[in-house]
CSV table of C-alpha atoms in Angstrom, one decimal:
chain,number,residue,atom,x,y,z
A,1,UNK,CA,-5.9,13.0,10.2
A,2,UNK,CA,-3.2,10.2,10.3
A,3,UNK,CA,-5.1,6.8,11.2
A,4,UNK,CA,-1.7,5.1,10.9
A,5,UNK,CA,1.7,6.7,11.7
A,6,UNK,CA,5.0,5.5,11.5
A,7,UNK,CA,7.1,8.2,12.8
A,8,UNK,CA,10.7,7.1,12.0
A,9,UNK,CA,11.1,8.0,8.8
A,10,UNK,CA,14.8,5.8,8.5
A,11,UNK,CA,16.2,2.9,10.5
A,12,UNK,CA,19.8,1.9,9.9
A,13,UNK,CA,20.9,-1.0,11.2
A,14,UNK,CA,24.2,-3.4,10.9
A,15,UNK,CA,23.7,-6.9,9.3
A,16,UNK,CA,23.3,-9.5,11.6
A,17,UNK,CA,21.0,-7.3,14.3
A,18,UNK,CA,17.5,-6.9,15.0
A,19,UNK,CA,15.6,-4.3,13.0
A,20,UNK,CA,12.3,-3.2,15.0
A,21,UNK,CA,9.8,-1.3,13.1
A,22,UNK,CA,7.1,0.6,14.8
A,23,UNK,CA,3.8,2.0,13.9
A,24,UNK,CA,1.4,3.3,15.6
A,25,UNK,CA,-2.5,4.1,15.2
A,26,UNK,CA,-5.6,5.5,16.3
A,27,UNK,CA,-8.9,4.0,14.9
A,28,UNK,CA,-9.9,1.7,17.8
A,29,UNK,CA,-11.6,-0.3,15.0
A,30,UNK,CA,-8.5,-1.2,13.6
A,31,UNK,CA,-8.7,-5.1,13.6
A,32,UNK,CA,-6.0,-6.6,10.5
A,33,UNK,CA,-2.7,-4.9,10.4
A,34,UNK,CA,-0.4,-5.6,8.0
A,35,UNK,CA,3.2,-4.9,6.8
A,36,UNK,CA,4.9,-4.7,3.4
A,37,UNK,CA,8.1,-4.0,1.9
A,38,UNK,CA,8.7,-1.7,-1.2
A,39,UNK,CA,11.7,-1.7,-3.2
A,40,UNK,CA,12.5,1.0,-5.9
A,41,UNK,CA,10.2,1.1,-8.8
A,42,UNK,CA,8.3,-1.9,-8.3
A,43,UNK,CA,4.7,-2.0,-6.2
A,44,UNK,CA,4.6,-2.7,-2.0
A,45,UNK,CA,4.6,-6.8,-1.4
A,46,UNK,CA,2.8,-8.5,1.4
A,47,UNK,CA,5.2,-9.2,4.3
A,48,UNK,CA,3.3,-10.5,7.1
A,49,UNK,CA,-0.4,-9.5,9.1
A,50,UNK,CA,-2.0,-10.0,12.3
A,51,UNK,CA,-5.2,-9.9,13.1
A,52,UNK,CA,-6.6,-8.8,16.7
A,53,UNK,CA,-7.4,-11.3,18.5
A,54,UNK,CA,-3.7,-12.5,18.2
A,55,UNK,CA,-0.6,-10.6,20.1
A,56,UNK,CA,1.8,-12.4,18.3
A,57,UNK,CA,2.5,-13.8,14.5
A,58,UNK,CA,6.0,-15.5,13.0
A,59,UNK,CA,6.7,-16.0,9.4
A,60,UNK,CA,10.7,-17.0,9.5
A,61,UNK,CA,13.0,-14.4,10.3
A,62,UNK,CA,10.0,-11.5,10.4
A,63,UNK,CA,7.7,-11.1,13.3
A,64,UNK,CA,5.0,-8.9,14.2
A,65,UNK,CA,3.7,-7.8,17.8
A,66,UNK,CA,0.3,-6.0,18.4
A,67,UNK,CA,-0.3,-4.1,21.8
A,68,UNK,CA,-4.1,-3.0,21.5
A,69,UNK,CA,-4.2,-1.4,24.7
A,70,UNK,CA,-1.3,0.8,23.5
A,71,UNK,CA,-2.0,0.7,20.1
A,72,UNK,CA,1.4,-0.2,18.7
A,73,UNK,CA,2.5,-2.4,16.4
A,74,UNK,CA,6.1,-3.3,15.6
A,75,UNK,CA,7.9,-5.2,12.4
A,76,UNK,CA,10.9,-7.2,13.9
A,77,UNK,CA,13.8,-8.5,11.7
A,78,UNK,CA,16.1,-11.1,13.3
A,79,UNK,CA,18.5,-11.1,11.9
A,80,UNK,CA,18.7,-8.2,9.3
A,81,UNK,CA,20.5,-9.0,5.9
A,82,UNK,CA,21.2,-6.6,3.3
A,83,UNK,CA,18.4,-7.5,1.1
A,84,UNK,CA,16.2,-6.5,3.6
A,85,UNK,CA,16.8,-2.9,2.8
A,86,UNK,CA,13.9,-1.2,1.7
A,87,UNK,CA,10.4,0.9,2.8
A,88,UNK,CA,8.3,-1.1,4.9
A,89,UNK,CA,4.8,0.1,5.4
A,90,UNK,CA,2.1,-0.9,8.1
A,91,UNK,CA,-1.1,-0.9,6.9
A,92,UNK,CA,-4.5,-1.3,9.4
A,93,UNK,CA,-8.2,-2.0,8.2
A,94,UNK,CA,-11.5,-2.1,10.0
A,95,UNK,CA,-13.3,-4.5,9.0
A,96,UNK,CA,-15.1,-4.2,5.7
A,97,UNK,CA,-13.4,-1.4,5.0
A,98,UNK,CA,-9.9,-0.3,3.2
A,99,UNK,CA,-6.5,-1.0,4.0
A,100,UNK,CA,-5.1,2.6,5.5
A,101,UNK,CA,-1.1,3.0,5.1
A,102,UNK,CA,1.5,4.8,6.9
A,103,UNK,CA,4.0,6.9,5.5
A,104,UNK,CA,7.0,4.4,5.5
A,105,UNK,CA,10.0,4.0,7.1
A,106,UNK,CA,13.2,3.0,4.5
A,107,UNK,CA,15.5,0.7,6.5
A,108,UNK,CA,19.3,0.3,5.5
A,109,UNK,CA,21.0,-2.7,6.8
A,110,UNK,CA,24.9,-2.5,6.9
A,111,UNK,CA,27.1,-5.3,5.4
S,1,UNK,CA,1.3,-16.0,-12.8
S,2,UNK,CA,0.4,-11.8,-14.1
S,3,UNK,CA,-1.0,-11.1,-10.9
S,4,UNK,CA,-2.1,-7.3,-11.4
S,5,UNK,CA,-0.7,-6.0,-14.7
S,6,UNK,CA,-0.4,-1.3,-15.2
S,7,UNK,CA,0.3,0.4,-17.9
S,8,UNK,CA,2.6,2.3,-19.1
S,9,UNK,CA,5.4,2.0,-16.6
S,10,UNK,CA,6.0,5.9,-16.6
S,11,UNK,CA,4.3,8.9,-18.8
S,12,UNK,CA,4.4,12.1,-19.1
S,13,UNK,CA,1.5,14.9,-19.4
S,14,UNK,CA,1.0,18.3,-20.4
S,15,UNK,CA,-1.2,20.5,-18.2
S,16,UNK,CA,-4.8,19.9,-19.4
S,17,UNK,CA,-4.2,16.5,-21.0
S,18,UNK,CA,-6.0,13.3,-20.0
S,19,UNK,CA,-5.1,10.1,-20.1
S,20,UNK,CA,-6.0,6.9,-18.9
S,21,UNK,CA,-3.9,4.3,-16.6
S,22,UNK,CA,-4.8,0.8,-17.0
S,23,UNK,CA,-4.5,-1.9,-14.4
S,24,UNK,CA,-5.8,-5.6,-15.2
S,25,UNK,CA,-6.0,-8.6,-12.5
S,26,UNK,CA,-5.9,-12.4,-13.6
S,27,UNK,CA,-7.0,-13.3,-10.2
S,28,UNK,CA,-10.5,-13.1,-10.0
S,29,UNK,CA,-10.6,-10.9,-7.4
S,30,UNK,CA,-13.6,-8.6,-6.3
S,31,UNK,CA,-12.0,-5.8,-5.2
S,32,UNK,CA,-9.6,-3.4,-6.8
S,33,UNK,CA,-8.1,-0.1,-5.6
S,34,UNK,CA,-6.1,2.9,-7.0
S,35,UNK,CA,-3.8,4.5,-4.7
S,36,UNK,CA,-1.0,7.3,-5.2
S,37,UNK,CA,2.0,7.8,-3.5
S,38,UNK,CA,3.9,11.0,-2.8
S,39,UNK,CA,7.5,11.4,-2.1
S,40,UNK,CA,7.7,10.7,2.0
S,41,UNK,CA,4.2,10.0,1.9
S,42,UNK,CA,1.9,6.6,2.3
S,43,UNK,CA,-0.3,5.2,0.0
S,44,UNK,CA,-4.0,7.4,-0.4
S,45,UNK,CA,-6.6,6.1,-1.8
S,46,UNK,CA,-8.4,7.1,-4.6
S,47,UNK,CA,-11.1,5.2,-5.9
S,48,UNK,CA,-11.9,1.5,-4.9
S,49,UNK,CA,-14.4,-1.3,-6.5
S,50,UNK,CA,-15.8,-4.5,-4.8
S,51,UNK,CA,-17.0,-6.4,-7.7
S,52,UNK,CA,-17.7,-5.1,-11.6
S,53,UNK,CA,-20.1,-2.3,-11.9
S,54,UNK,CA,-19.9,-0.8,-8.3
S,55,UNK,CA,-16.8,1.7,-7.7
S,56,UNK,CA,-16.7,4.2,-4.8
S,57,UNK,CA,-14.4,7.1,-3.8
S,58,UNK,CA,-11.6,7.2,-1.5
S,59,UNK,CA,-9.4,9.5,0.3
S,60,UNK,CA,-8.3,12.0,-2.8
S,61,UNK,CA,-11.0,11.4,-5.9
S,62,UNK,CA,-10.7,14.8,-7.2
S,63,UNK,CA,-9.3,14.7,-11.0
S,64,UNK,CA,-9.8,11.6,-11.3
S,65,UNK,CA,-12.8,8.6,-12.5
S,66,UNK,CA,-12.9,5.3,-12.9
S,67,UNK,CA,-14.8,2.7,-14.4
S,68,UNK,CA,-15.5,-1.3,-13.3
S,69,UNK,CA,-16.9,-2.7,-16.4
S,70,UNK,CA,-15.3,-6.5,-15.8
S,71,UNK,CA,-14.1,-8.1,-13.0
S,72,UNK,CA,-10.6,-7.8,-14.4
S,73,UNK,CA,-9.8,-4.5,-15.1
S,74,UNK,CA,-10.3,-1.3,-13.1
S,75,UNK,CA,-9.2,1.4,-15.4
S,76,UNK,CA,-8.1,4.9,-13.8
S,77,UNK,CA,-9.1,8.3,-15.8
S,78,UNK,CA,-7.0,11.2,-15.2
S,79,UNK,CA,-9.1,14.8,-16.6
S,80,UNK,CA,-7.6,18.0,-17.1
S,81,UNK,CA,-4.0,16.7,-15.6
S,82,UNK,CA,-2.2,19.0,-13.1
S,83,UNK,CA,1.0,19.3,-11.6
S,84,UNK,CA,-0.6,17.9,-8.3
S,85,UNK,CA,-1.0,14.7,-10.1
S,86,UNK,CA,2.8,14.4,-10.4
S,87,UNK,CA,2.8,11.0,-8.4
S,88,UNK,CA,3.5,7.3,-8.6
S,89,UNK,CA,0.3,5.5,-8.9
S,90,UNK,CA,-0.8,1.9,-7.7
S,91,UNK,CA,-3.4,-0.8,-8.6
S,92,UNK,CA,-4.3,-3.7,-6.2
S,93,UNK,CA,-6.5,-6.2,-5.7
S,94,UNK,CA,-7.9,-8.7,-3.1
S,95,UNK,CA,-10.0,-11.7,-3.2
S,96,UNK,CA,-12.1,-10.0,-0.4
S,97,UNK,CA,-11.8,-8.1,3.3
S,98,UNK,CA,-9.3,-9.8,5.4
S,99,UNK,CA,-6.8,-10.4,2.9
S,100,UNK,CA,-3.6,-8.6,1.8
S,101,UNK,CA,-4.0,-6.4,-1.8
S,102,UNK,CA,-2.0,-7.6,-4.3
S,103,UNK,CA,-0.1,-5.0,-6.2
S,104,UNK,CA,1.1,-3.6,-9.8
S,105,UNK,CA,4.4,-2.7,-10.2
S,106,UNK,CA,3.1,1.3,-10.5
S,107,UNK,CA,2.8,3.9,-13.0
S,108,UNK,CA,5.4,6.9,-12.5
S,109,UNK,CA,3.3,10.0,-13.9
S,110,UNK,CA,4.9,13.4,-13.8
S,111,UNK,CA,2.8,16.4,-14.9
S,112,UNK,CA,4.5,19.5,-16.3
């Protein structure tokens, strides 16, 4: 059973643009999502979280937007850069409990 | 700044061998985890610690163990090694719930 999904497995995007990443989930318990990036052969980085009580949360050029009612979360990019390319994974916990991943989505960005 | 430290960077086994990954944290961080990644998959979860001496499974235990002697490292033992092994494997760590894991760089381990 997939707590956490991410169903685009790629995104390709020109440099410049947006880059929206969604995930979705399904544990109503869910309350600290998370993103990271992952490039080839190294280990996933911290991008950005959220907890829920916010809707909202900025960090530079990355921001990420919860919708609890819909339970959907989404990575945007503004704007995308070529060194940007690279899995992202969302990642949700319950409190007290351990961080559950999606399966990734690789994004290209276009110079 | 090590941050979490695994070795080796890439092995590979026999069928039946064992072998041991290793994953140290200079952080003093509680909590330590061992997840594995499959090619299109996320990150499962193996086995997990929150503090030294307590370790508990996670979402795919079977053929492995682990240990928690210190609060540093968090050694992963792989018995009887099988082709369903073949993965890349990660160590993280956190300071506590509510916080981001930190991770190793990963340990590419292919079984054949």
């Amino acid at each position: 059973d997939q707590q956490v999904k991410q169903n685009s497995p790629s995104l390709s995007v020109q440099e410049g643009r947006i880059s929206i990443l969604n995930c979705d989930y399904t544990n109503s318990m869910f309350d600290y999502f998370l993103w990271y990036k992952k490039y080839p052969a190294e280990g996933p980085t911290f991008l950005i979280s959220i907890s829920s009580i916010k809707d909202k949360n900025e960090d530079g050029r990355f921001t990420v937007f919860l919708n609890k009612s819909a339970k959907h979360l989404s990575l945007h990019i503004v704007p995308s850069q070529p060194g940007d390319s690279a899995v992202y994974f969302c990642a949700a916990e319950a409190y007290g409990n351990k961080l559950v991943f999606g399966a990734g989505t690789i994004l290209r960005v276009k110079s | 700044n090590a941050g979490v430290t695994q070795t080796p960077k890439f092995r590979i086994l026999k069928i039946g061998q064992s072998m041991t990954l290793q994953c140290t944290q200079d952080m003093n961080h509680n909590y330590m985890y061992w997840y594995r990644q499959d090619p299109g998959m996320g990150l499962k979860l193996i086995y997990y610690s929150v503090g030294a001496g307590i370790t508990d499974k996670g979402e795919v235990p079977n053929g492995y163990n682990v240990s928690r002697s210190t609060t540093e490292d968090f050694p992963l033992r792989l018995e009887l090694a099988a082709p369903s092994q073949t993965s890349v494997y990660f160590c993280a760590s956190r300071p506590g719930t509510g916080n981001g894991y930190t991770f190793g760089s990963g340990t590419r381990l292919t079984v054949v």
